[in-house]
Short mmCIF file of C-alpha atoms in Angstrom, two decimals:
data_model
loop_
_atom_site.label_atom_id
_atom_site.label_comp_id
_atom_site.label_asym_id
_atom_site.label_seq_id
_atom_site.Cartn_x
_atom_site.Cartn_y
_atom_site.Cartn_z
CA UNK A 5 160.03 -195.19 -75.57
CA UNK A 6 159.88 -194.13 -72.15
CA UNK A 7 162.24 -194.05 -68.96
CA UNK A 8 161.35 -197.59 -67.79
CA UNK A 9 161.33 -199.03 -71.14
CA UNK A 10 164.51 -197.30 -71.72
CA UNK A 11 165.68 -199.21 -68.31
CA UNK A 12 165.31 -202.27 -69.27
CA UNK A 13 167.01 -202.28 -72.94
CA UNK A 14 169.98 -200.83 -71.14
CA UNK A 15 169.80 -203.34 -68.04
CA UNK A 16 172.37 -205.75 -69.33
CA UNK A 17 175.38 -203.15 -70.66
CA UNK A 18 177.38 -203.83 -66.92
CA UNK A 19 176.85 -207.15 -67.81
CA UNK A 20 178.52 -207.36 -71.44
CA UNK A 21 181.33 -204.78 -70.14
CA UNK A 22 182.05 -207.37 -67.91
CA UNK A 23 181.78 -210.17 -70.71
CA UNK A 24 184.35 -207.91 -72.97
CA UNK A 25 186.86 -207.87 -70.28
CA UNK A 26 186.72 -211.45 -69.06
CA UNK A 27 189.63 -213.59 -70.88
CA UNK A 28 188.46 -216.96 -68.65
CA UNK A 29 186.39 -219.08 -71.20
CA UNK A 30 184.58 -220.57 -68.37
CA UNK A 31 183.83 -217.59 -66.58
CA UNK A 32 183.00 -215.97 -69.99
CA UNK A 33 179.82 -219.31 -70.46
CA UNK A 34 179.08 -218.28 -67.15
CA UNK A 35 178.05 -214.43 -67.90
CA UNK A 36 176.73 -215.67 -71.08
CA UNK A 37 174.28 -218.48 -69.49
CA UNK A 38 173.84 -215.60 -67.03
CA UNK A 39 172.99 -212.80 -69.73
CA UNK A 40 170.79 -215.67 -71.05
CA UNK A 41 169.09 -216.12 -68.50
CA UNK A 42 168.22 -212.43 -67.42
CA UNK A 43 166.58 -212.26 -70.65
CA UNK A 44 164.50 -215.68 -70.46
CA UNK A 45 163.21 -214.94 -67.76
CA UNK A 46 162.04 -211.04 -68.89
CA UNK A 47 160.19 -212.41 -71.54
CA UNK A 48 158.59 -215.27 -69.62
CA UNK A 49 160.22 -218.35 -71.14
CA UNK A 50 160.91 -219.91 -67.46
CA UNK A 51 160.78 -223.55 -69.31
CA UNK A 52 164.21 -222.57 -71.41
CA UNK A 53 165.42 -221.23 -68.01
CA UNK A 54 164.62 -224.52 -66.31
CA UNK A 55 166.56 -226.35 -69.19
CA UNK A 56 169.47 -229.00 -68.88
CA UNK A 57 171.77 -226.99 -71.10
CA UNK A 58 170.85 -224.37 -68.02
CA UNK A 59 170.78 -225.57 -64.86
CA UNK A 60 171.49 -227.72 -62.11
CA UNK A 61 168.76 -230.59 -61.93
CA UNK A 62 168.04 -229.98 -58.20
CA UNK A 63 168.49 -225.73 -58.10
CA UNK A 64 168.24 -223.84 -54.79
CA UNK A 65 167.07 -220.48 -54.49
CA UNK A 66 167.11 -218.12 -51.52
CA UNK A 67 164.59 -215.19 -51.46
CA UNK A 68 164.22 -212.26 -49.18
CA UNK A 69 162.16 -209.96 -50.98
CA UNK A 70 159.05 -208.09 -49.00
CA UNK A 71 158.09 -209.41 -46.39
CA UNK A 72 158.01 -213.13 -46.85
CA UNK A 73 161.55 -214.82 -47.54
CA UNK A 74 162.00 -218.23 -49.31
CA UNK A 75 163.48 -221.26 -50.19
CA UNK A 76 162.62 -222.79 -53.14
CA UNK A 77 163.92 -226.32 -54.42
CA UNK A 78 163.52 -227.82 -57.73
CA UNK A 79 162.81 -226.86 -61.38
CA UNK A 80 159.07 -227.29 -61.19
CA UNK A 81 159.35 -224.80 -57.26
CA UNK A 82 161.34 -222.67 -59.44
CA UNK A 83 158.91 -222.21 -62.23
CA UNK A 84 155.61 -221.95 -60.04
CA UNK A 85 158.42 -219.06 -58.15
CA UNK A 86 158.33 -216.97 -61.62
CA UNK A 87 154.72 -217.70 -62.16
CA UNK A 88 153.90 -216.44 -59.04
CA UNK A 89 155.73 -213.00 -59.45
CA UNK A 90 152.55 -211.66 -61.35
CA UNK A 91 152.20 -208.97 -64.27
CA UNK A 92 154.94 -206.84 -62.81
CA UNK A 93 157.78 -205.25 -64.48
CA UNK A 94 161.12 -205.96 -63.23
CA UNK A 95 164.61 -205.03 -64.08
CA UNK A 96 167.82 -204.34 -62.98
CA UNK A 97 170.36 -201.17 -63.04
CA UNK A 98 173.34 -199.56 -61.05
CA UNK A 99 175.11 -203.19 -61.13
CA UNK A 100 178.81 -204.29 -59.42
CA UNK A 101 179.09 -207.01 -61.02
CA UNK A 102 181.59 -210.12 -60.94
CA UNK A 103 182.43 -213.62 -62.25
CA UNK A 104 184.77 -216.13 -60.51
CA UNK A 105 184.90 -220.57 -60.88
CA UNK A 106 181.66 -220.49 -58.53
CA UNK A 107 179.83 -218.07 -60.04
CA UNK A 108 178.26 -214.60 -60.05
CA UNK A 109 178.13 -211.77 -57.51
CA UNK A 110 175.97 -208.64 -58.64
CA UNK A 111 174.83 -205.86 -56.50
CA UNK A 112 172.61 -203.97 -57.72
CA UNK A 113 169.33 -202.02 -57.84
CA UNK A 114 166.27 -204.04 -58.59
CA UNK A 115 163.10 -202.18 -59.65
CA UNK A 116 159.48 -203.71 -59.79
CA UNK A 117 157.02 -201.36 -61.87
CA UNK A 118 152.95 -202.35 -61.13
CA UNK A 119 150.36 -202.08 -59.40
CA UNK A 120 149.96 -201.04 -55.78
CA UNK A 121 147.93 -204.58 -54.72
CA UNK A 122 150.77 -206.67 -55.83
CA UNK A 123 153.58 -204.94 -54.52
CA UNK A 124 151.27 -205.45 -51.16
CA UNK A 125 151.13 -209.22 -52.02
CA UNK A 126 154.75 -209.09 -52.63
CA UNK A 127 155.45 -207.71 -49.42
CA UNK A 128 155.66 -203.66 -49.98
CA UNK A 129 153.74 -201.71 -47.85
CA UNK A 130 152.78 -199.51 -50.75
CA UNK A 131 149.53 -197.12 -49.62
CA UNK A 132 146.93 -197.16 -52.55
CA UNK A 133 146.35 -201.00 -54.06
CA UNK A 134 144.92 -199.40 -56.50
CA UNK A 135 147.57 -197.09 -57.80
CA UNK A 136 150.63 -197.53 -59.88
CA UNK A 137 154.20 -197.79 -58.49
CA UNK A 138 158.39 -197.73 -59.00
CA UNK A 139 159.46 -200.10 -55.98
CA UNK A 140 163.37 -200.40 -55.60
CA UNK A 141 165.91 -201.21 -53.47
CA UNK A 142 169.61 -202.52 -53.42
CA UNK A 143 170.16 -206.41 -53.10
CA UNK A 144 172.93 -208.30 -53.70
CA UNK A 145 172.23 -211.32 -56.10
CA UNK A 146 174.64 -214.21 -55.44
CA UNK A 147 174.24 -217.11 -58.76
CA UNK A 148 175.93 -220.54 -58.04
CA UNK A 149 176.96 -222.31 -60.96
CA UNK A 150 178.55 -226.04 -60.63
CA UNK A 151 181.69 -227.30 -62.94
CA UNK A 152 179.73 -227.66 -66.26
CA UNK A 153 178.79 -223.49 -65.92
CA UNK A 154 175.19 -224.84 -64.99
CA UNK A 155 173.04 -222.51 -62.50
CA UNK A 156 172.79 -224.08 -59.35
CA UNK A 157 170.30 -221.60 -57.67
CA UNK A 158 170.23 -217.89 -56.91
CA UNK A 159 170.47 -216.35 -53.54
CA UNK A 160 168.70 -213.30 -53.61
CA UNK A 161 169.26 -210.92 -50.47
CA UNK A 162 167.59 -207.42 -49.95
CA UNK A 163 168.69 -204.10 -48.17
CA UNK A 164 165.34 -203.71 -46.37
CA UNK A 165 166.98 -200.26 -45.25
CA UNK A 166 167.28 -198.98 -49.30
CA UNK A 167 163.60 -199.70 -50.23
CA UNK A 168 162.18 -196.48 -51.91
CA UNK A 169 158.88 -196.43 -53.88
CA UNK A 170 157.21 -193.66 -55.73
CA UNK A 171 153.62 -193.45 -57.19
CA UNK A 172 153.37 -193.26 -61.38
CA UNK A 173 151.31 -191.82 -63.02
CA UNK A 174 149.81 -194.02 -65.69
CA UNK A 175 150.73 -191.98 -68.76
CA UNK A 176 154.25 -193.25 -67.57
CA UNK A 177 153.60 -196.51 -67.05
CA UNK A 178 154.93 -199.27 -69.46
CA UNK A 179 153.38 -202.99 -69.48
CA UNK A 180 154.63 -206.42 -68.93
CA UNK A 181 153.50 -207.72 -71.93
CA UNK A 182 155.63 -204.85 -73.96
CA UNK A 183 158.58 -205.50 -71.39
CA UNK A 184 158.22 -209.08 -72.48
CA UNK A 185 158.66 -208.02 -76.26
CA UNK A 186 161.40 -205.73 -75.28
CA UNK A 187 163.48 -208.80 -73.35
CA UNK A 188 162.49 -210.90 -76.33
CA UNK A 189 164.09 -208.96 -78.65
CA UNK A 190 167.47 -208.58 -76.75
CA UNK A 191 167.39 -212.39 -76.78
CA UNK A 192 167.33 -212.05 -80.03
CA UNK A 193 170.27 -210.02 -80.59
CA UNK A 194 172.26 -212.24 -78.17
CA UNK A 195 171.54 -214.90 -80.48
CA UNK A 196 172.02 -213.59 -83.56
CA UNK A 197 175.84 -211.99 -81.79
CA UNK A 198 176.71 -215.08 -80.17
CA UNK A 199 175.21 -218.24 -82.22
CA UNK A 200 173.84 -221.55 -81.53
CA UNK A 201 174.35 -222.93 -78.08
CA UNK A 202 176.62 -220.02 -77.03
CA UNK A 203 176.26 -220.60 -73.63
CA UNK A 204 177.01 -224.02 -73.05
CA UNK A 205 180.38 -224.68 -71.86
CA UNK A 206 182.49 -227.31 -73.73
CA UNK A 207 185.43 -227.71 -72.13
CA UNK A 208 187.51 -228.91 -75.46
CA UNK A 209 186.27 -226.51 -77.37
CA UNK A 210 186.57 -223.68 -74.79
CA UNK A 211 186.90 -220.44 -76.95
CA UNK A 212 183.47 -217.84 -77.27
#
């Protein structure tokens, strides 16, 4: 396994140490549908994302990564949004990370591993298109969730001023497709820890 894989399997611990100290049951579906999702969306499965037991019908999100921010309305904007991303790697690390009735604040560094010609569609002004690289910066991810701990949207802002990138060599590099196998298997274990339908807030039965 190397450093990015490595990344990404450990990607989610700020995450569950916040989990283990949250005693609010709703606040504790929200991490969870959060967690969830983080996963989902690593291994591609944007439909179980877009679910009702996940989110809002109508979800807004805000992005302002590269060089070409957006708003994007809808399930089906927010699936063509993930499709659109490309065979990139993407994670998350160095998280602050906080729950509260309305939702989720994280800041954090978010990493994109690929190619140099999408990172330039993206919006990096890598040099080479044709060479491999780490792209990160600090952005602050703000997730509204409504009353039944459904995602209403995310609102995605980056430090323009933070953005580093280095070149990779390729005996370094990892793939999406094993990134997606990676995510898929934490999924997994968040299943198998947490059982059926763990993240769907029932306010009667409001113990996890």
């Amino acid at each position: 396994m190397n450093r990015f894989e490595q990344a990404v399997y450990d990607c989610m611990k700020p995450t569950e140490a916040l989990y283990e100290q949250t005693r609010n049951p709703f606040h504790r579906k929200i991490i969870l549908n959060f967690w969830r999702h983080v996963h989902l969306e690593g291994a591609g499965l944007y439909d179980q994302i877009c679910a009702d037991d996940m989110m809002v019908e109508r979800p807004v999100y805000r992005i302002t990564w590269g060089a070409n921010p957006a708003v994007i309305e809808g399930r089906e904007g927010v699936k063509a949004f993930y499709d659109s991303v490309g065979d990139v790697v993407l994670w998350n690390s160095d998280d602050r990370i906080a729950v509260a009735d309305w939702g989720i604040a994280d800041e954090l560094t978010f990493n994109l591993l690929g190619l140099g010609g999408i990172m330039q569609a993206i919006g990096y002004d890598v040099p080479d298109p044709h060479k491999f690289y780490h792209v990160r910066s600090r952005q602050a991810f703000i997730w509204p969730y409504d009353s039944r701990a459904l995602l209403a949207g995310e609102h995605l802002y980056e430090d323009k001023t933070s953005l580093v990138w280095e070149e990779v060599d390729e005996a370094e590099l990892t793939t999406a497709a094993r990134v997606k196998a990676i995510q898929k298997d934490l999924l997994d274990q968040l299943h198998a820890r947490f059982g059926e339908k763990f993240w769907v807030w029932e306010p009667d039965a409001a113990t996890v």
